[in-house]
Coordinates of C-alpha atoms in Angstrom, one line a residue:
X276 CA 38.2 -55.5 -56.4
X277 CA 41.3 -57.4 -57.3
X278 CA 43.3 -56.2 -60.4
X279 CA 46.4 -57.6 -62.1
X280 CA 48.3 -55.1 -64.3
X281 CA 50.9 -56.0 -66.9
X282 CA 53.6 -53.7 -68.2
X283 CA 54.6 -55.7 -71.4
X284 CA 58.3 -56.2 -72.2
X285 CA 60.1 -59.0 -73.8
X286 CA 63.3 -58.7 -71.5
X287 CA 61.3 -57.6 -68.4
X288 CA 57.4 -57.9 -68.2
X289 CA 56.0 -56.2 -65.1
X290 CA 53.2 -57.9 -63.3
X291 CA 51.5 -56.1 -60.4
X292 CA 48.3 -57.1 -58.4
X293 CA 46.4 -54.7 -56.2
X294 CA 43.3 -54.8 -54.1
X295 CA 41.0 -51.8 -54.1
X296 CA 38.0 -51.4 -51.7
X297 CA 34.8 -49.5 -52.1
X298 CA 36.4 -46.3 -50.8
X299 CA 39.1 -46.5 -53.6
X300 CA 41.8 -47.5 -51.1
X301 CA 44.4 -49.6 -52.9
X302 CA 46.8 -52.0 -51.2
X303 CA 49.6 -54.2 -52.6
X304 CA 49.0 -57.9 -53.2
X305 CA 52.0 -58.8 -55.2
X306 CA 54.4 -57.5 -57.6
X307 CA 57.1 -59.1 -59.8
X308 CA 58.9 -59.0 -63.0
X309 CA 58.9 -62.0 -65.5
X310 CA 62.2 -62.2 -67.4
X311 CA 63.2 -64.0 -70.4
X312 CA 66.7 -65.1 -71.7
X313 CA 68.0 -63.0 -74.5
X314 CA 70.0 -66.0 -75.8
X315 CA 66.7 -67.8 -76.6
X316 CA 64.7 -67.3 -79.8
X317 CA 61.7 -64.9 -79.6
X318 CA 59.0 -67.5 -79.6
X319 CA 60.6 -69.4 -76.6
X320 CA 61.0 -66.0 -74.7
X321 CA 57.2 -65.3 -75.3
X322 CA 56.5 -68.7 -74.1
X323 CA 58.4 -68.0 -70.8
X324 CA 56.6 -64.7 -70.3
X325 CA 53.3 -66.2 -71.1
X326 CA 53.9 -69.0 -68.6
X327 CA 54.8 -66.4 -65.9
X328 CA 51.6 -64.5 -66.6
X329 CA 49.4 -67.6 -66.4
X330 CA 51.0 -68.6 -63.1
X331 CA 50.3 -65.1 -61.6
X332 CA 46.6 -65.3 -62.8
X333 CA 46.3 -68.8 -61.3
X334 CA 47.9 -67.8 -58.0
X335 CA 46.3 -64.3 -57.4
X336 CA 42.9 -64.8 -59.0
X337 CA 42.3 -61.3 -60.3
X338 CA 38.8 -60.2 -61.2
X339 CA 40.1 -58.2 -64.2
X340 CA 43.4 -57.7 -66.0
X341 CA 44.7 -54.4 -67.4
X342 CA 47.6 -54.0 -69.8
X343 CA 49.2 -51.0 -71.2
X344 CA 48.9 -50.3 -74.9
X345 CA 52.0 -50.0 -77.0
X346 CA 52.5 -46.8 -79.0
X347 CA 54.7 -46.2 -82.1
X348 CA 58.3 -45.5 -81.2
X349 CA 61.4 -44.7 -83.3
X350 CA 62.7 -48.1 -82.4
X351 CA 60.6 -50.5 -84.6
X352 CA 62.2 -53.6 -83.2
X353 CA 61.2 -52.5 -79.7
X354 CA 57.6 -51.9 -80.7
X355 CA 57.3 -55.1 -82.5
X356 CA 58.6 -57.3 -79.7
X357 CA 56.5 -55.4 -77.1
X358 CA 53.4 -55.9 -79.2
X359 CA 54.3 -59.7 -79.4
X360 CA 54.4 -59.8 -75.6
X361 CA 51.1 -57.9 -75.5
X362 CA 49.7 -60.6 -77.7
X363 CA 51.0 -63.4 -75.6
X364 CA 49.7 -61.6 -72.5
X365 CA 46.2 -61.2 -74.0
X366 CA 46.2 -64.9 -74.9
X367 CA 47.0 -65.9 -71.4
X368 CA 44.1 -63.8 -70.0
X369 CA 41.8 -65.1 -72.6
X370 CA 42.8 -68.7 -71.7
X371 CA 41.8 -67.8 -68.0
X372 CA 38.5 -66.4 -69.2
X373 CA 39.1 -63.0 -67.5
X374 CA 37.9 -59.5 -68.6
X375 CA 40.8 -57.5 -70.1
X376 CA 41.2 -53.7 -70.3
X377 CA 43.8 -51.7 -72.3
X378 CA 45.2 -48.2 -71.2
X379 CA 47.4 -45.8 -72.9
X380 CA 50.5 -44.5 -71.0
X381 CA 48.9 -41.0 -70.7
X382 CA 45.7 -42.5 -69.3
X383 CA 47.7 -44.4 -66.6
X384 CA 49.8 -41.3 -65.8
X385 CA 46.6 -39.0 -65.5
X386 CA 44.9 -41.6 -63.1
X387 CA 47.9 -42.0 -60.8
X388 CA 49.3 -38.4 -60.8
X389 CA 46.6 -36.2 -62.2
X390 CA 48.7 -35.4 -65.2
X391 CA 48.9 -37.3 -68.5
X392 CA 52.5 -35.9 -69.0
X393 CA 53.9 -37.0 -65.7
X394 CA 57.4 -38.2 -65.6
X395 CA 58.2 -41.9 -64.8
X396 CA 59.7 -40.8 -61.5
X397 CA 56.4 -38.8 -60.6
X398 CA 54.4 -41.9 -61.4
X399 CA 56.6 -44.3 -59.4
X400 CA 56.5 -41.8 -56.4
X401 CA 52.6 -41.8 -56.5
X402 CA 52.5 -45.6 -56.8
X403 CA 54.4 -45.8 -53.6
X404 CA 52.3 -43.2 -52.0
X405 CA 49.0 -44.7 -52.9
X406 CA 50.0 -48.1 -51.8
X407 CA 51.6 -47.0 -48.6
X408 CA 55.1 -48.1 -49.5
X409 CA 58.3 -46.7 -48.5
X410 CA 59.5 -46.6 -52.0
X411 CA 58.4 -47.8 -55.4
X412 CA 59.2 -51.4 -56.3
X413 CA 62.1 -51.8 -58.7
X414 CA 62.7 -52.3 -61.5
X415 CA 60.6 -49.6 -63.1
X416 CA 58.6 -52.3 -64.9
X417 CA 57.2 -53.5 -61.6
X418 CA 55.9 -50.0 -60.5
X419 CA 54.5 -49.5 -63.9
X420 CA 52.5 -52.7 -63.6
X421 CA 51.1 -51.6 -60.3
X422 CA 50.2 -48.2 -61.9
X423 CA 48.3 -49.8 -64.7
X424 CA 46.5 -52.0 -62.2
X425 CA 45.5 -48.9 -60.0
X426 CA 44.4 -47.0 -63.2
X427 CA 42.1 -49.7 -64.1
X428 CA 40.6 -50.1 -60.6
X429 CA 39.9 -46.3 -60.4
X430 CA 38.8 -45.5 -64.0
X431 CA 36.9 -48.7 -64.9
X432 CA 37.3 -48.0 -68.6
X433 CA 39.1 -49.7 -71.6
X434 CA 37.4 -53.1 -71.2
X435 CA 37.8 -55.1 -74.4
X436 CA 34.4 -56.3 -75.7
X437 CA 33.0 -57.9 -78.9
X438 CA 33.8 -54.8 -80.9
X439 CA 37.2 -54.1 -79.5
X440 CA 38.6 -51.7 -77.0
X441 CA 36.5 -49.4 -74.9
X442 CA 33.1 -51.2 -75.6
X443 CA 32.3 -51.4 -72.0
X444 CA 32.6 -48.6 -69.4
X445 CA 31.8 -48.3 -65.7
X446 CA 31.2 -44.7 -64.7
X447 CA 32.4 -43.2 -61.4
X448 CA 28.7 -43.2 -60.3
X449 CA 28.3 -46.9 -60.9
X450 CA 26.6 -46.9 -64.3
X451 CA 27.4 -49.5 -66.9
X452 CA 27.3 -48.9 -70.6
X453 CA 28.1 -51.4 -73.3
X454 CA 27.9 -51.4 -77.0
X455 CA 27.4 -55.0 -77.4
X456 CA 26.1 -57.9 -75.2
X457 CA 28.7 -58.8 -72.5
X458 CA 30.2 -62.2 -71.9
X459 CA 29.4 -63.7 -68.5
X460 CA 32.8 -62.8 -67.2
X461 CA 32.4 -59.3 -68.4
X462 CA 28.9 -59.0 -66.9
X463 CA 30.3 -60.2 -63.6
X464 CA 33.2 -57.7 -63.6
X465 CA 31.0 -54.8 -64.6
X466 CA 28.3 -55.6 -61.9
X467 CA 31.0 -55.9 -59.2
X468 CA 32.7 -52.7 -60.3
X469 CA 29.4 -50.7 -60.5
X470 CA 28.5 -51.8 -57.1
X471 CA 31.9 -50.8 -55.8
X472 CA 31.6 -47.4 -57.4
X473 CA 28.1 -46.7 -56.0
X474 CA 29.3 -47.4 -52.6
X475 CA 32.3 -45.2 -52.6
X476 CA 32.3 -41.6 -53.5
X477 CA 35.9 -40.8 -52.9
X478 CA 37.8 -38.9 -55.5
X479 CA 41.0 -41.0 -56.2
X480 CA 42.9 -37.8 -56.6
X481 CA 42.4 -36.9 -52.9
X482 CA 44.9 -39.7 -52.0
X483 CA 47.6 -37.3 -52.9

């Protein structure tokens, strides 16, 4: 299963691609950071980020894309621009006809480290360990994108469906549940993920 993770940001948008086999072993395919020029108007910056994501989708051909959900912060401007990037990313994924999953920061932390309150340093350390790297990719946006991708591969939840987030879920035992009829792309992803989960019974936390 190939998953592309996106850590949305207007100045730096992390893009990470991982391959995960039936035994939950994850390997690095690619990682990068899409940047935008601060001197440009916001819509041009969003265009550049969107183009970078579209290029990554075309080049690495993931079976599903995962993105981190934005939560309210004290900095309203930061939240607003990050949500705009999230929208641009979702549009790019939609144009590619791929399934999309959304995860909260705590879900990503829990999947990677076993704790939903893990620090960024702890998550980055685990990303490097899981992927067999000497150190986590930098900047942090790159490692975060890989963490999001790994989270999706291991958990199989958060898939957007006709009724919104979380309407489709693949359990660890390989069962598929959906509140509404799936699109062909969602059906293909769910079947592949279910088959993968039925074949492998390895607890992802044992990687630690």
